[in-house]
Every structure is written in C-alpha cells, then in structure tokens.
C-alpha cells in the first residue's frame, strides 16, 4: 500500500547539510498498522512527511496505493493526498472553530455541499465518540478528545491511508491506550492502512502488526512483529519483550522461549513438567495478548545440565516454539553459583512495563 524506494532527503543550508533520510526502502502492506521507531533525529518525521510529499525527497520514489506520488503534477498530487489522512502530536486544531467546525474543514475545501457536510461530520463524530461535544471548542476538550477531533478530521475525506506523527506523545498512558484502541478499531472497521511514527516501544507493542527501527536516516531493522520475534538478534524484539541479562545457575539449564501467536507457552510448560518430571522455574516473561493470541518471550530454568534436558527441550521445539538455550557466552555477570532462582526472577521481573527507546 505504501512503498518507498531508495528514499533520500538532504537538508542543505549555507553552513551545512544534513542527510535526514539515507536510502529508505519501506513497504507497508494494505490493512496493516506499521510503526516506525527511533530516537530523536533518526529521520522519522522526515520519512512520514515524505510519504505524503509534505516534504519533497531529494531522490527516490514514493508509491501509495499503486500510484507513484513523486511523479505526479501538483494538481494530481492534491487529489491523491485526499486519500491520505494525517494526525499530529499537537492536534493542529483551529481554536476559533467548534469540534464540528474543525472536522468540516477538509469537506469545505473539497467543496462538499453544506447538508452533506453536516451529515458526514455527524457520522465522523459518532465514529470517534464525540457526538456530545460537537459544539465545544478545542480549549474545552481534554488532550484525548482533541486527538479524537484530529482523527475525525483526518478521516473526513475517506482516506485509505492514515499517517500518524507521534499522535499519542502528548497524552498520558491511559489516554494513549484509548487512542490506540480507537486507531485499531478504525483500521478494522474502515480497512485503513496506518503508518505511525513513535519513540514509544509500548505503542508498537500495543497495536502494530509490523515495525521498523530507524537510525541515522536508515532503516536498520524491519519486519512483522512475529518475524522480529523470530530473530534472535532483533533489537526491536528485545526491547519489546525484554527478559534482561540472563544469569546462569549452577546445575540448571536456562532456556528462552519465544511464542509468536500460533501457540502459547504456558500449557506446554505444565505438560513438560508433568511428562518429563522436570523441575521448571519461570524466571521472567514479557507477554502480550494481541487479538486473543499470546506473543512474547519467556525465560525458564530446567533442573540439570543441558545434556540432561535434551529430550524436554526437543519436546518444546516440536510444539513449534522457538527455543534458545543460553550458554555462558550469552550470560551476564550474575553467574555465581550462589544466585537463587528467586533473585533472578526478581531481577528480571515480569517485564510488562513501558519502555522507551
Ligand atoms: N527542515 C529542516 N532543515 C534542516 N534540517 C532538518 C530539517 N528537518 C529535520 N532536519 C534534520 O534532519 C534529521 C532528522 O530529523 P527528523 O525530525 O526527521 O527526526 P525524528 O526522528 O523525527 O526526530 P524527532 O523524534 O526529534 O522529531 C535531524 O538531524 C534534523 O535536525
């Protein structure tokens, strides 16, 4: 649905030049929610602004819905942009207009007749749960309500694509969750494709089907969340589902289990303990339930050395779980044999807390 090819953007001023994008190949599939993560200055805003050509790339191409935007005339580009809505961190609402008045702006620009406009605005406010606030002014709204107005306005022209530029960064965690739930619901109901940029790992973890990590104007890692989880070297997966540095325990085997939605670990762990009569300790888990399916990682320790546990580990692998046995090279400094399982569990915690890049 969205494809950028070898996208580059160089900002030049008299004193210096900055390469904000350096050959970005991005592919967002139709109907997915795709999150781009990265530290400040990584190039995220430039990328999203290049997708609807608010910013002209220095080189490379941008395709949205099969049309190459970079080759369109100004008027054809204006028409294509109607199919791309955008929401912003600071909402960008007109303070002198009511909620309904703000949502009506794109319809007025598109020349929609007054009666149709009123009907469409009512539908949009219903969609975002703001019917009762139609006559309120932005100053009378909470941050979450303002962002709902921003979302309704972005959807006014019935776009197929929604771009979100740090849309929840100015909101508290609970409001963030409700806005993310709204975005997911809108994607499901309207079949939207959503590209969002964020510096919050929790946003990606909560709603994204796919994610990319940007650094220095490049995409250094990308894939669907299950694909990323399947890569042992994925930084995004480690940040999303952190288990901490493993600490080896004398006479026990440490194992990391990754499950990607097709299976859940817990029933297998119980079966494992019963069938093979092994003592299993869960040392840490970073698990999220997405659409009724569990994805995440879990660290367990099994009684005995690796040689003693070849069969139970084989059993876990046969269940379709990704199983990584941790050896000394990967373990952290806590390898003293006095470390107890309880210490390790306390150190790892059940890592569900928010994490920022
Ligand atoms: N209009 C501009 N003129 C010159 N340099 C710019 C301009 N916009 C961005 N840059 C530079 O391009 C680089 C990427 O900036 P960009 O805003 O895309 O990063 P970002 O990942 O979105 O960061 P943030 O999360 O802080 O917004 C930075 O070095 C920034 O200083």
CSV table of C-alpha atoms and ligand atoms in Angstrom, one decimal:
chain,number,residue,atom,x,y,z
A,1,UNK,CA,0.0,0.0,0.0
A,2,UNK,CA,2.9,2.3,0.8
A,3,UNK,CA,6.3,1.8,-0.7
A,4,UNK,CA,9.3,4.0,-0.7
A,5,UNK,CA,12.3,3.1,-2.7
A,6,UNK,CA,15.8,4.4,-2.1
A,7,UNK,CA,14.3,7.5,-0.5
A,8,UNK,CA,16.7,10.2,0.5
A,9,UNK,CA,16.4,13.6,1.9
A,10,UNK,CA,19.2,16.0,2.3
A,11,UNK,CA,18.6,19.4,4.0
A,12,UNK,CA,21.0,22.0,2.8
A,13,UNK,CA,21.7,25.3,4.3
A,14,UNK,CA,24.6,27.7,3.7
A,15,UNK,CA,26.7,26.4,6.6
A,16,UNK,CA,25.9,22.7,6.5
A,17,UNK,CA,24.0,19.8,5.0
A,18,UNK,CA,22.0,17.1,6.9
A,19,UNK,CA,21.2,13.7,5.5
A,20,UNK,CA,17.8,13.1,7.2
A,21,UNK,CA,17.0,10.0,5.0
A,22,UNK,CA,19.6,7.9,3.5
A,23,UNK,CA,18.1,5.3,1.1
A,24,UNK,CA,15.0,4.2,2.9
A,25,UNK,CA,13.1,1.2,1.4
A,26,UNK,CA,9.8,0.9,3.3
A,27,UNK,CA,6.9,-1.4,2.5
A,28,UNK,CA,3.6,-1.1,4.4
A,29,UNK,CA,1.1,-3.7,3.3
A,30,UNK,CA,-2.6,-2.9,2.9
A,31,UNK,CA,-4.6,-3.0,6.1
A,32,UNK,CA,-1.6,-3.2,8.4
A,33,UNK,CA,-0.6,-0.9,11.2
A,34,UNK,CA,3.1,-0.2,10.7
A,35,UNK,CA,5.2,1.5,13.4
A,36,UNK,CA,8.5,3.3,12.7
A,37,UNK,CA,10.6,3.7,15.9
A,38,UNK,CA,13.8,5.6,16.5
A,39,UNK,CA,15.5,8.1,18.7
A,40,UNK,CA,15.1,11.8,18.2
A,41,UNK,CA,16.8,12.9,15.0
A,42,UNK,CA,16.7,9.4,13.4
A,43,UNK,CA,14.6,10.7,10.5
A,44,UNK,CA,11.1,9.5,11.4
A,45,UNK,CA,9.3,12.8,10.9
A,46,UNK,CA,11.1,13.4,7.6
A,47,UNK,CA,10.1,9.9,6.4
A,48,UNK,CA,6.4,10.3,7.2
A,49,UNK,CA,6.3,13.8,5.7
A,50,UNK,CA,7.9,12.4,2.6
A,51,UNK,CA,5.2,9.8,2.3
A,52,UNK,CA,2.5,12.4,1.5
A,53,UNK,CA,5.1,14.7,0.0
A,54,UNK,CA,4.6,17.4,2.5
A,55,UNK,CA,8.4,17.2,2.2
A,56,UNK,CA,9.9,16.6,-1.3
A,57,UNK,CA,12.5,13.8,-1.2
A,58,UNK,CA,15.9,14.7,-2.6
A,59,UNK,CA,15.8,11.3,-4.5
A,60,UNK,CA,13.9,8.1,-4.6
A,61,UNK,CA,10.3,7.3,-5.1
A,62,UNK,CA,7.1,7.1,-3.0
A,63,UNK,CA,4.2,5.0,-4.0
A,64,UNK,CA,0.8,5.0,-2.2
A,65,UNK,CA,-2.0,2.7,-3.4
A,66,UNK,CA,-0.1,1.8,-6.5
A,67,UNK,CA,0.4,5.4,-7.6
A,68,UNK,CA,3.8,6.9,-7.7
A,69,UNK,CA,3.3,10.3,-6.0
A,70,UNK,CA,6.8,11.5,-6.8
A,71,UNK,CA,6.0,11.7,-10.5
A,72,UNK,CA,2.6,13.4,-10.2
A,73,UNK,CA,1.7,17.0,-11.2
A,74,UNK,CA,0.8,19.4,-8.4
A,75,UNK,CA,-3.0,19.0,-9.1
A,76,UNK,CA,-2.9,15.2,-9.4
A,77,UNK,CA,-0.9,15.1,-6.1
A,78,UNK,CA,-3.5,17.2,-4.4
A,79,UNK,CA,-6.2,14.7,-5.5
A,80,UNK,CA,-4.1,11.8,-4.3
A,81,UNK,CA,-3.4,13.4,-0.9
A,82,UNK,CA,-7.1,13.3,-0.2
A,83,UNK,CA,-6.7,9.6,0.1
A,84,UNK,CA,-4.0,10.1,2.8
A,85,UNK,CA,-5.1,11.4,6.2
A,86,UNK,CA,-2.7,12.7,8.8
A,87,UNK,CA,-2.8,13.2,12.6
A,88,UNK,CA,-0.3,15.1,14.6
A,89,UNK,CA,1.2,15.2,18.1
A,90,UNK,CA,-0.2,18.7,18.9
A,91,UNK,CA,-3.5,18.0,17.1
A,92,UNK,CA,-3.3,21.2,14.9
A,93,UNK,CA,-7.0,22.2,15.6
A,94,UNK,CA,-8.4,25.7,14.8
A,95,UNK,CA,-9.1,27.2,18.2
A,96,UNK,CA,-11.8,29.5,16.8
A,97,UNK,CA,-13.9,26.7,15.4
A,98,UNK,CA,-16.0,24.2,17.3
A,99,UNK,CA,-15.3,20.4,17.1
A,100,UNK,CA,-17.8,20.1,14.3
A,101,UNK,CA,-16.3,23.1,12.5
A,102,UNK,CA,-12.8,21.6,12.7
A,103,UNK,CA,-14.0,18.3,11.3
A,104,UNK,CA,-15.7,20.1,8.5
A,105,UNK,CA,-12.6,21.8,7.2
A,106,UNK,CA,-11.5,19.2,4.7
A,107,UNK,CA,-15.0,18.8,3.5
A,108,UNK,CA,-15.3,22.5,2.9
A,109,UNK,CA,-12.0,22.5,1.0
A,110,UNK,CA,-13.3,19.6,-1.1
A,111,UNK,CA,-16.5,21.6,-1.9
A,112,UNK,CA,-18.9,19.2,-0.3
A,113,UNK,CA,-22.4,20.8,-0.1
A,114,UNK,CA,-23.5,22.1,3.3
A,115,UNK,CA,-26.2,19.5,4.0
A,116,UNK,CA,-23.9,16.5,3.1
A,117,UNK,CA,-21.2,18.1,5.2
A,118,UNK,CA,-23.4,18.2,8.3
A,119,UNK,CA,-24.3,14.6,7.8
A,120,UNK,CA,-20.7,13.5,7.2
A,121,UNK,CA,-19.5,15.4,10.3
A,122,UNK,CA,-22.1,13.8,12.4
A,123,UNK,CA,-21.0,10.3,11.2
A,124,UNK,CA,-17.4,11.1,11.9
A,125,UNK,CA,-18.1,12.4,15.4
A,126,UNK,CA,-20.0,9.2,16.1
A,127,UNK,CA,-17.1,7.2,14.8
A,128,UNK,CA,-14.7,8.8,17.3
A,129,UNK,CA,-17.2,9.0,20.2
A,130,UNK,CA,-17.5,12.8,20.3
A,131,UNK,CA,-21.2,13.4,19.3
A,132,UNK,CA,-21.9,15.2,22.6
A,133,UNK,CA,-19.0,17.5,22.1
A,134,UNK,CA,-19.9,18.7,18.6
A,135,UNK,CA,-20.4,22.3,19.7
A,136,UNK,CA,-17.5,22.5,22.1
A,137,UNK,CA,-14.3,24.5,21.3
A,138,UNK,CA,-10.8,22.9,21.4
A,139,UNK,CA,-10.0,24.8,24.7
A,140,UNK,CA,-12.8,22.9,26.4
A,141,UNK,CA,-11.5,19.5,25.5
A,142,UNK,CA,-9.0,17.1,27.1
A,143,UNK,CA,-5.9,16.0,25.1
A,144,UNK,CA,-7.5,12.7,24.2
A,145,UNK,CA,-10.7,14.4,23.0
A,146,UNK,CA,-8.6,16.8,20.9
A,147,UNK,CA,-6.8,13.9,19.3
A,148,UNK,CA,-10.2,12.3,18.5
A,149,UNK,CA,-11.2,15.5,16.7
A,150,UNK,CA,-7.9,15.3,14.8
A,151,UNK,CA,-8.7,11.7,13.8
A,152,UNK,CA,-12.2,12.6,12.7
A,153,UNK,CA,-10.8,15.4,10.6
A,154,UNK,CA,-8.2,13.1,9.1
A,155,UNK,CA,-10.9,10.6,8.1
A,156,UNK,CA,-13.3,13.2,6.6
A,157,UNK,CA,-12.3,12.6,3.0
A,158,UNK,CA,-12.5,8.8,3.5
A,159,UNK,CA,-8.8,8.2,3.1
A,160,UNK,CA,-7.4,4.7,2.7
A,161,UNK,CA,-4.2,5.6,4.4
A,162,UNK,CA,-3.7,7.3,7.8
A,163,UNK,CA,-0.3,8.8,8.8
A,164,UNK,CA,0.3,9.4,12.5
A,165,UNK,CA,3.1,11.6,13.5
A,166,UNK,CA,3.7,10.9,17.3
A,167,UNK,CA,-0.1,11.2,17.8
A,168,UNK,CA,0.0,9.9,21.4
A,169,UNK,CA,3.2,11.5,22.6
A,170,UNK,CA,1.5,14.4,24.3
A,171,UNK,CA,-1.0,12.1,26.1
A,172,UNK,CA,-1.0,10.3,29.4
A,173,UNK,CA,-0.7,6.5,29.4
A,174,UNK,CA,-4.4,5.8,29.8
A,175,UNK,CA,-5.5,8.2,27.1
A,176,UNK,CA,-2.8,6.8,24.9
A,177,UNK,CA,-4.3,3.4,25.3
A,178,UNK,CA,-7.7,4.6,24.4
A,179,UNK,CA,-6.5,6.4,21.3
A,180,UNK,CA,-4.5,3.4,20.2
A,181,UNK,CA,-7.6,1.2,20.7
A,182,UNK,CA,-9.6,3.7,18.6
A,183,UNK,CA,-7.0,3.5,15.8
A,184,UNK,CA,-7.1,-0.2,15.8
A,185,UNK,CA,-10.8,-0.3,15.8
A,186,UNK,CA,-10.9,2.2,12.9
A,187,UNK,CA,-8.4,0.1,10.9
A,188,UNK,CA,-10.6,-2.9,11.4
A,189,UNK,CA,-13.9,-1.1,10.5
A,190,UNK,CA,-12.7,1.0,7.7
A,191,UNK,CA,-9.9,-1.2,6.3
A,192,UNK,CA,-7.3,1.6,6.8
A,193,UNK,CA,-3.6,1.2,6.4
A,194,UNK,CA,-1.9,3.1,9.2
A,195,UNK,CA,1.8,4.2,9.2
A,196,UNK,CA,2.7,5.7,12.5
A,197,UNK,CA,5.9,7.1,13.9
A,198,UNK,CA,6.7,7.0,17.6
A,199,UNK,CA,9.6,6.8,20.0
A,200,UNK,CA,7.5,4.7,22.4
A,201,UNK,CA,8.0,1.0,22.3
A,202,UNK,CA,4.7,0.4,24.0
A,203,UNK,CA,2.8,2.0,21.1
A,204,UNK,CA,4.4,-0.5,18.7
A,205,UNK,CA,3.8,-3.4,21.2
A,206,UNK,CA,0.1,-2.4,21.6
A,207,UNK,CA,-1.1,-2.0,18.1
A,208,UNK,CA,1.5,-2.6,15.4
A,209,UNK,CA,1.5,-5.6,13.0
A,210,UNK,CA,4.9,-4.6,11.7
A,211,UNK,CA,7.7,-2.3,12.8
A,212,UNK,CA,10.9,-0.7,11.6
A,213,UNK,CA,13.8,0.8,13.6
A,214,UNK,CA,15.4,3.9,12.2
A,215,UNK,CA,18.9,5.2,12.9
A,216,UNK,CA,20.8,7.9,11.2
A,217,UNK,CA,18.3,8.2,8.4
A,218,UNK,CA,18.3,4.5,7.6
A,219,UNK,CA,16.0,1.6,8.4
A,220,UNK,CA,18.3,-0.8,10.3
A,221,UNK,CA,15.7,-3.5,11.1
A,222,UNK,CA,12.1,-4.2,9.9
A,223,UNK,CA,9.5,-6.9,9.7
A,224,UNK,CA,6.2,-8.1,11.1
A,225,UNK,CA,6.2,-8.4,14.9
A,226,UNK,CA,6.2,-12.2,14.8
A,227,UNK,CA,9.1,-12.2,12.3
A,228,UNK,CA,11.1,-9.8,14.5
A,229,UNK,CA,10.4,-12.1,17.5
A,230,UNK,CA,11.8,-15.0,15.5
A,231,UNK,CA,15.2,-13.3,15.0
A,232,UNK,CA,17.5,-13.8,17.9
A,233,UNK,CA,19.5,-10.6,17.0
A,234,UNK,CA,16.4,-8.3,16.7
A,235,UNK,CA,16.8,-5.2,18.9
A,236,UNK,CA,13.2,-4.3,18.4
A,237,UNK,CA,12.1,-7.7,19.7
A,238,UNK,CA,14.4,-7.5,22.7
A,239,UNK,CA,13.1,-4.0,23.5
A,240,UNK,CA,9.5,-5.0,23.0
A,241,UNK,CA,9.8,-8.2,25.1
A,242,UNK,CA,12.7,-7.7,27.4
A,243,UNK,CA,13.9,-10.5,29.6
A,244,UNK,CA,17.0,-8.8,31.0
A,245,UNK,CA,20.5,-10.3,31.1
A,246,UNK,CA,20.4,-14.0,31.9
A,247,UNK,CA,22.3,-15.2,34.9
A,248,UNK,CA,23.4,-18.8,34.8
A,249,UNK,CA,22.6,-21.1,37.7
A,250,UNK,CA,24.7,-24.0,38.8
A,251,UNK,CA,23.2,-27.3,37.8
A,252,UNK,CA,20.4,-25.8,35.8
A,253,UNK,CA,19.7,-25.1,32.1
A,254,UNK,CA,18.5,-21.7,31.1
A,255,UNK,CA,16.1,-21.5,28.1
A,256,UNK,CA,14.4,-18.6,26.4
A,257,UNK,CA,11.1,-19.5,24.7
A,258,UNK,CA,9.6,-17.3,22.0
A,259,UNK,CA,6.0,-17.7,21.0
A,260,UNK,CA,4.5,-15.9,18.1
A,261,UNK,CA,0.8,-16.2,18.3
A,262,UNK,CA,0.4,-19.7,16.8
A,263,UNK,CA,1.0,-21.2,20.1
A,264,UNK,CA,1.1,-20.3,23.8
A,265,UNK,CA,3.9,-21.4,26.1
A,266,UNK,CA,2.1,-22.0,29.4
A,267,UNK,CA,0.3,-25.3,28.6
A,268,UNK,CA,3.5,-26.7,27.2
A,269,UNK,CA,5.4,-25.8,30.3
A,270,UNK,CA,2.9,-27.6,32.5
A,271,UNK,CA,3.0,-30.7,30.2
A,272,UNK,CA,6.7,-30.5,30.1
A,273,UNK,CA,7.0,-30.6,33.9
A,274,UNK,CA,4.4,-33.5,34.2
A,275,UNK,CA,5.6,-35.7,31.3
A,276,UNK,CA,9.3,-35.4,31.8
A,277,UNK,CA,9.1,-35.0,35.5
A,278,UNK,CA,11.5,-31.9,35.4
A,279,UNK,CA,11.5,-29.0,37.7
A,280,UNK,CA,10.7,-25.9,35.7
A,281,UNK,CA,11.0,-22.4,37.0
A,282,UNK,CA,9.7,-19.4,35.1
A,283,UNK,CA,12.3,-16.7,35.6
A,284,UNK,CA,10.7,-13.9,33.6
A,285,UNK,CA,8.1,-13.3,30.9
A,286,UNK,CA,7.3,-10.5,28.6
A,287,UNK,CA,4.0,-11.4,27.1
A,288,UNK,CA,1.3,-9.5,25.3
A,289,UNK,CA,-2.1,-10.7,24.3
A,290,UNK,CA,-2.9,-9.4,20.8
A,291,UNK,CA,-6.2,-10.3,19.2
A,292,UNK,CA,-6.6,-13.1,21.7
A,293,UNK,CA,-3.2,-14.6,20.8
A,294,UNK,CA,-0.2,-14.5,23.1
A,295,UNK,CA,3.1,-13.2,21.7
A,296,UNK,CA,6.2,-12.7,23.6
A,297,UNK,CA,9.1,-14.4,25.3
A,298,UNK,CA,9.6,-16.4,28.5
A,299,UNK,CA,12.7,-17.4,30.3
A,300,UNK,CA,12.7,-20.7,32.2
A,301,UNK,CA,15.2,-22.8,34.0
A,302,UNK,CA,15.2,-26.6,34.0
A,303,UNK,CA,16.8,-28.8,36.6
A,304,UNK,CA,20.0,-30.4,35.4
A,305,UNK,CA,22.6,-29.6,32.7
A,306,UNK,CA,21.8,-29.2,29.0
A,307,UNK,CA,22.7,-32.9,28.4
A,308,UNK,CA,20.0,-33.9,30.9
A,309,UNK,CA,17.5,-31.8,29.2
A,310,UNK,CA,17.9,-32.6,25.5
A,311,UNK,CA,14.6,-34.5,25.4
A,312,UNK,CA,12.4,-31.9,27.1
A,313,UNK,CA,14.0,-29.1,25.0
A,314,UNK,CA,13.3,-31.2,21.9
A,315,UNK,CA,9.6,-31.5,23.1
A,316,UNK,CA,9.3,-27.7,23.3
A,317,UNK,CA,10.8,-27.3,19.8
A,318,UNK,CA,8.3,-29.9,18.4
A,319,UNK,CA,5.5,-27.8,19.7
A,320,UNK,CA,6.5,-25.0,17.3
A,321,UNK,CA,8.1,-22.8,20.0
A,322,UNK,CA,11.4,-21.1,19.3
A,323,UNK,CA,13.7,-22.4,22.0
A,324,UNK,CA,17.1,-20.8,22.6
A,325,UNK,CA,19.4,-22.4,25.2
A,326,UNK,CA,21.5,-19.8,26.9
A,327,UNK,CA,25.2,-20.7,27.3
A,328,UNK,CA,27.9,-19.0,29.3
A,329,UNK,CA,28.9,-16.7,26.5
A,330,UNK,CA,25.5,-15.0,26.4
A,331,UNK,CA,25.0,-14.9,30.2
A,332,UNK,CA,25.7,-11.8,32.2
A,333,UNK,CA,27.9,-11.3,35.2
A,334,UNK,CA,25.5,-12.9,37.7
A,335,UNK,CA,26.9,-16.3,37.2
A,336,UNK,CA,27.9,-17.0,40.8
A,337,UNK,CA,26.6,-20.3,41.8
A,338,UNK,CA,25.0,-18.8,44.9
A,339,UNK,CA,22.4,-16.9,42.8
A,340,UNK,CA,19.0,-18.2,43.6
A,341,UNK,CA,16.1,-18.5,41.1
A,342,UNK,CA,14.2,-16.0,43.3
A,343,UNK,CA,17.0,-13.5,42.8
A,344,UNK,CA,16.9,-13.9,39.1
A,345,UNK,CA,13.1,-13.7,38.9
A,346,UNK,CA,13.2,-10.5,41.0
A,347,UNK,CA,15.8,-9.0,38.7
A,348,UNK,CA,14.0,-9.9,35.5
A,349,UNK,CA,10.6,-9.2,36.8
A,350,UNK,CA,7.6,-9.8,34.6
A,351,UNK,CA,8.7,-7.3,32.1
A,352,UNK,CA,5.5,-5.6,31.0
A,353,UNK,CA,6.4,-2.1,31.9
A,354,UNK,CA,6.6,0.6,29.3
A,355,UNK,CA,9.9,1.0,27.6
A,356,UNK,CA,11.2,3.9,25.6
A,357,UNK,CA,13.9,3.7,23.0
B,1,LIG,N1,13.8,21.5,7.9
B,1,LIG,C1,14.9,21.0,8.3
B,1,LIG,N2,16.1,21.7,8.0
B,1,LIG,C2,17.3,21.2,8.3
B,1,LIG,N3,17.5,20.0,9.0
B,1,LIG,C3,16.4,19.3,9.3
B,1,LIG,C4,15.0,19.8,9.0
B,1,LIG,N4,14.1,18.9,9.4
B,1,LIG,C5,14.9,17.9,10.0
B,1,LIG,N5,16.2,18.1,10.0
B,1,LIG,C6,17.3,17.3,10.5
B,1,LIG,O1,17.1,16.0,9.9
B,1,LIG,C7,17.4,15.0,10.9
B,1,LIG,C8,16.2,14.1,11.0
B,1,LIG,O2,15.2,14.8,11.7
B,1,LIG,P1,13.7,14.3,11.9
B,1,LIG,O3,12.9,15.4,12.5
B,1,LIG,O4,13.2,13.6,10.7
B,1,LIG,O5,14.0,13.1,13.0
B,1,LIG,P2,13.0,12.4,14.0
B,1,LIG,O6,13.4,11.0,14.1
B,1,LIG,O7,11.6,12.7,13.6
B,1,LIG,O8,13.3,13.2,15.4
B,1,LIG,P3,12.2,13.7,16.5
B,1,LIG,O9,11.6,12.5,17.1
B,1,LIG,O10,13.0,14.5,17.4
B,1,LIG,O11,11.2,14.5,15.7
B,1,LIG,C9,17.8,15.7,12.1
B,1,LIG,O12,19.2,15.8,12.2
B,1,LIG,C10,17.2,17.1,12.0
B,1,LIG,O13,18.0,18.1,12.6
